[in-house]
Amino acid sequence: MKRSSKLSIALHVLGHMAVKPDEPFTSEQMASFAATNPVVIRRTLGQLREAGLVTSGRGKSGGWKLARAPESISIADVYRGLDERLYVGNKGGDENPAHCAIEIGLAGAIQGGLERAEVAFQSAIEGTSLADLAAALQR
């Protein structure tokens, strides 16, 4: 199973943004924070802009900013804004077609447990805000 790093990248840069919530950050600045490419930052934050968690502006005073106060944005909000899931499973690719009996059996055997784990995970991260991340960064 391929694991996405979008959540890690997003939380990393949002943590920096939460330390200075009134300061706009460029994609290039945030890419240096997360040791990635600015395009990755723009794609990731673009999803969060659609979810209403960040804003972006162009020009000399432009950049990315939090759309709300850091204490009002939970890690779960970010997770949902990125449309992340603990386990996505096979979507019927060529290597393991969806009509494969093993794939169908596996999905049936673990789906309920994964759904319960997903609910528990989101509940666990709901209580941690970007302000909490910023406080940890400042220690």
Short mmCIF file of C-alpha atoms in Angstrom, two decimals:
data_model
loop_
_atom_site.label_atom_id
_atom_site.label_comp_id
_atom_site.label_asym_id
_atom_site.label_seq_id
_atom_site.Cartn_x
_atom_site.Cartn_y
_atom_site.Cartn_z
CA MET A 1 0.00 0.00 0.00
CA LYS A 2 1.43 3.35 -1.05
CA ARG A 3 1.28 5.87 1.78
CA SER A 4 0.61 9.55 1.11
CA SER A 5 2.76 12.16 2.78
CA LYS A 6 0.29 14.99 2.17
CA LEU A 7 -0.90 15.05 5.77
CA SER A 8 2.65 15.18 7.14
CA ILE A 9 3.64 17.94 4.74
CA ALA A 10 0.46 19.91 5.43
CA LEU A 11 0.81 19.67 9.21
CA HIS A 12 4.46 20.65 9.01
CA VAL A 13 3.84 23.85 7.06
CA LEU A 14 0.60 24.67 8.89
CA GLY A 15 2.48 24.38 12.18
CA HIS A 16 4.89 27.06 10.97
CA MET A 17 1.97 29.18 9.77
CA ALA A 18 0.27 28.81 13.16
CA VAL A 19 3.34 30.25 14.91
CA LYS A 20 2.93 33.45 12.83
CA PRO A 21 -0.74 33.39 11.75
CA ASP A 22 -0.76 36.98 10.44
CA GLU A 23 2.30 36.50 8.24
CA PRO A 24 1.87 35.32 4.63
CA PHE A 25 4.23 32.52 3.56
CA THR A 26 5.33 31.75 0.02
CA SER A 27 5.29 28.26 -1.42
CA GLU A 28 9.08 28.45 -1.65
CA GLN A 29 9.45 29.26 2.06
CA MET A 30 7.18 26.42 3.06
CA ALA A 31 8.88 24.01 0.68
CA SER A 32 12.14 24.70 2.52
CA PHE A 33 10.41 23.97 5.86
CA ALA A 34 9.19 20.59 4.63
CA ALA A 35 12.15 19.72 2.36
CA THR A 36 9.94 19.34 -0.69
CA ASN A 37 9.11 21.09 -3.95
CA PRO A 38 7.00 24.29 -4.00
CA VAL A 39 4.61 22.58 -6.44
CA VAL A 40 3.87 19.94 -3.78
CA ILE A 41 3.10 22.74 -1.33
CA ARG A 42 0.79 24.51 -3.79
CA ARG A 43 -1.12 21.33 -4.61
CA THR A 44 -1.48 20.36 -0.96
CA LEU A 45 -2.50 23.82 0.22
CA GLY A 46 -4.80 24.18 -2.79
CA GLN A 47 -6.90 21.36 -1.35
CA LEU A 48 -6.90 23.07 2.04
CA ARG A 49 -7.94 26.36 0.42
CA GLU A 50 -10.94 24.56 -1.10
CA ALA A 51 -11.74 23.25 2.39
CA GLY A 52 -11.64 26.81 3.78
CA LEU A 53 -8.59 26.29 5.99
CA VAL A 54 -6.09 28.55 4.20
CA THR A 55 -6.19 31.53 1.86
CA SER A 56 -3.77 32.62 -0.82
CA GLY A 57 -2.95 35.94 -2.38
CA ARG A 58 -0.79 37.11 -5.23
CA GLY A 59 1.68 39.94 -5.50
CA LYS A 60 4.18 41.60 -3.22
CA SER A 61 2.15 41.05 -0.04
CA GLY A 62 0.68 37.75 -1.23
CA GLY A 63 1.27 34.25 -0.01
CA TRP A 64 -0.52 31.61 2.02
CA LYS A 65 -2.19 32.32 5.36
CA LEU A 66 -4.49 30.48 7.71
CA ALA A 67 -8.14 31.27 7.00
CA ARG A 68 -9.07 30.97 10.69
CA ALA A 69 -7.38 31.23 14.05
CA PRO A 70 -4.99 28.31 14.71
CA GLU A 71 -6.99 27.25 17.76
CA SER A 72 -10.08 26.75 15.59
CA ILE A 73 -8.43 24.39 13.08
CA SER A 74 -8.00 20.81 14.26
CA ILE A 75 -5.69 18.21 12.80
CA ALA A 76 -8.88 16.34 11.89
CA ASP A 77 -10.01 19.37 9.84
CA VAL A 78 -6.75 19.17 7.90
CA TYR A 79 -7.06 15.40 7.48
CA ARG A 80 -10.59 15.74 6.13
CA GLY A 81 -9.63 18.74 3.97
CA LEU A 82 -7.02 16.59 2.24
CA ASP A 83 -9.56 13.77 1.86
CA GLU A 84 -7.11 11.39 3.51
CA ARG A 85 -8.02 7.90 4.69
CA LEU A 86 -6.15 5.34 6.77
CA TYR A 87 -6.49 2.72 4.05
CA VAL A 88 -7.65 3.29 0.52
CA GLY A 89 -7.20 -0.20 -0.88
CA ASN A 90 -6.95 -1.22 -4.50
CA LYS A 91 -9.08 0.71 -6.94
CA GLY A 92 -8.96 -1.95 -9.61
CA GLY A 93 -5.56 -1.27 -11.15
CA ASP A 94 -3.99 -3.57 -13.72
CA GLU A 95 -1.79 -5.38 -11.20
CA ASN A 96 -4.72 -6.55 -9.08
CA PRO A 97 -8.08 -6.13 -10.82
CA ALA A 98 -11.11 -5.36 -8.67
CA HIS A 99 -12.82 -8.50 -9.93
CA CYS A 100 -10.14 -10.65 -8.28
CA ALA A 101 -11.75 -12.98 -5.72
CA ILE A 102 -8.87 -12.43 -3.24
CA GLU A 103 -9.24 -8.65 -3.43
CA ILE A 104 -13.01 -8.89 -2.93
CA GLY A 105 -12.60 -11.26 0.02
CA LEU A 106 -9.91 -9.10 1.61
CA ALA A 107 -12.04 -5.97 1.32
CA GLY A 108 -14.99 -7.74 2.89
CA ALA A 109 -12.91 -9.15 5.72
CA ILE A 110 -11.29 -5.89 6.80
CA GLN A 111 -13.71 -3.15 5.74
CA GLY A 112 -15.66 -2.98 9.02
CA GLY A 113 -12.51 -2.83 11.10
CA LEU A 114 -11.06 -0.12 8.89
CA GLU A 115 -14.21 1.94 9.15
CA ARG A 116 -14.14 1.71 12.96
CA ALA A 117 -10.42 2.57 12.98
CA GLU A 118 -11.09 5.58 10.77
CA VAL A 119 -13.76 6.90 13.16
CA ALA A 120 -11.50 6.33 16.18
CA PHE A 121 -8.54 8.01 14.47
CA GLN A 122 -10.52 11.10 13.50
CA SER A 123 -11.93 11.32 17.01
CA ALA A 124 -8.42 11.09 18.49
CA ILE A 125 -7.02 13.92 16.35
CA GLU A 126 -10.09 16.15 16.65
CA GLY A 127 -8.87 17.53 19.99
CA THR A 128 -5.49 18.73 18.70
CA SER A 129 -5.40 22.13 17.02
CA LEU A 130 -2.82 23.95 14.94
CA ALA A 131 -2.28 26.16 18.00
CA ASP A 132 -1.20 23.02 19.87
CA LEU A 133 1.28 22.26 17.08
CA ALA A 134 2.60 25.83 17.17
CA ALA A 135 3.07 25.61 20.95
CA ALA A 136 5.04 22.39 20.52
CA LEU A 137 7.22 24.06 17.86
CA GLN A 138 8.00 26.97 20.19
CA ARG A 139 9.14 24.76 23.08
#
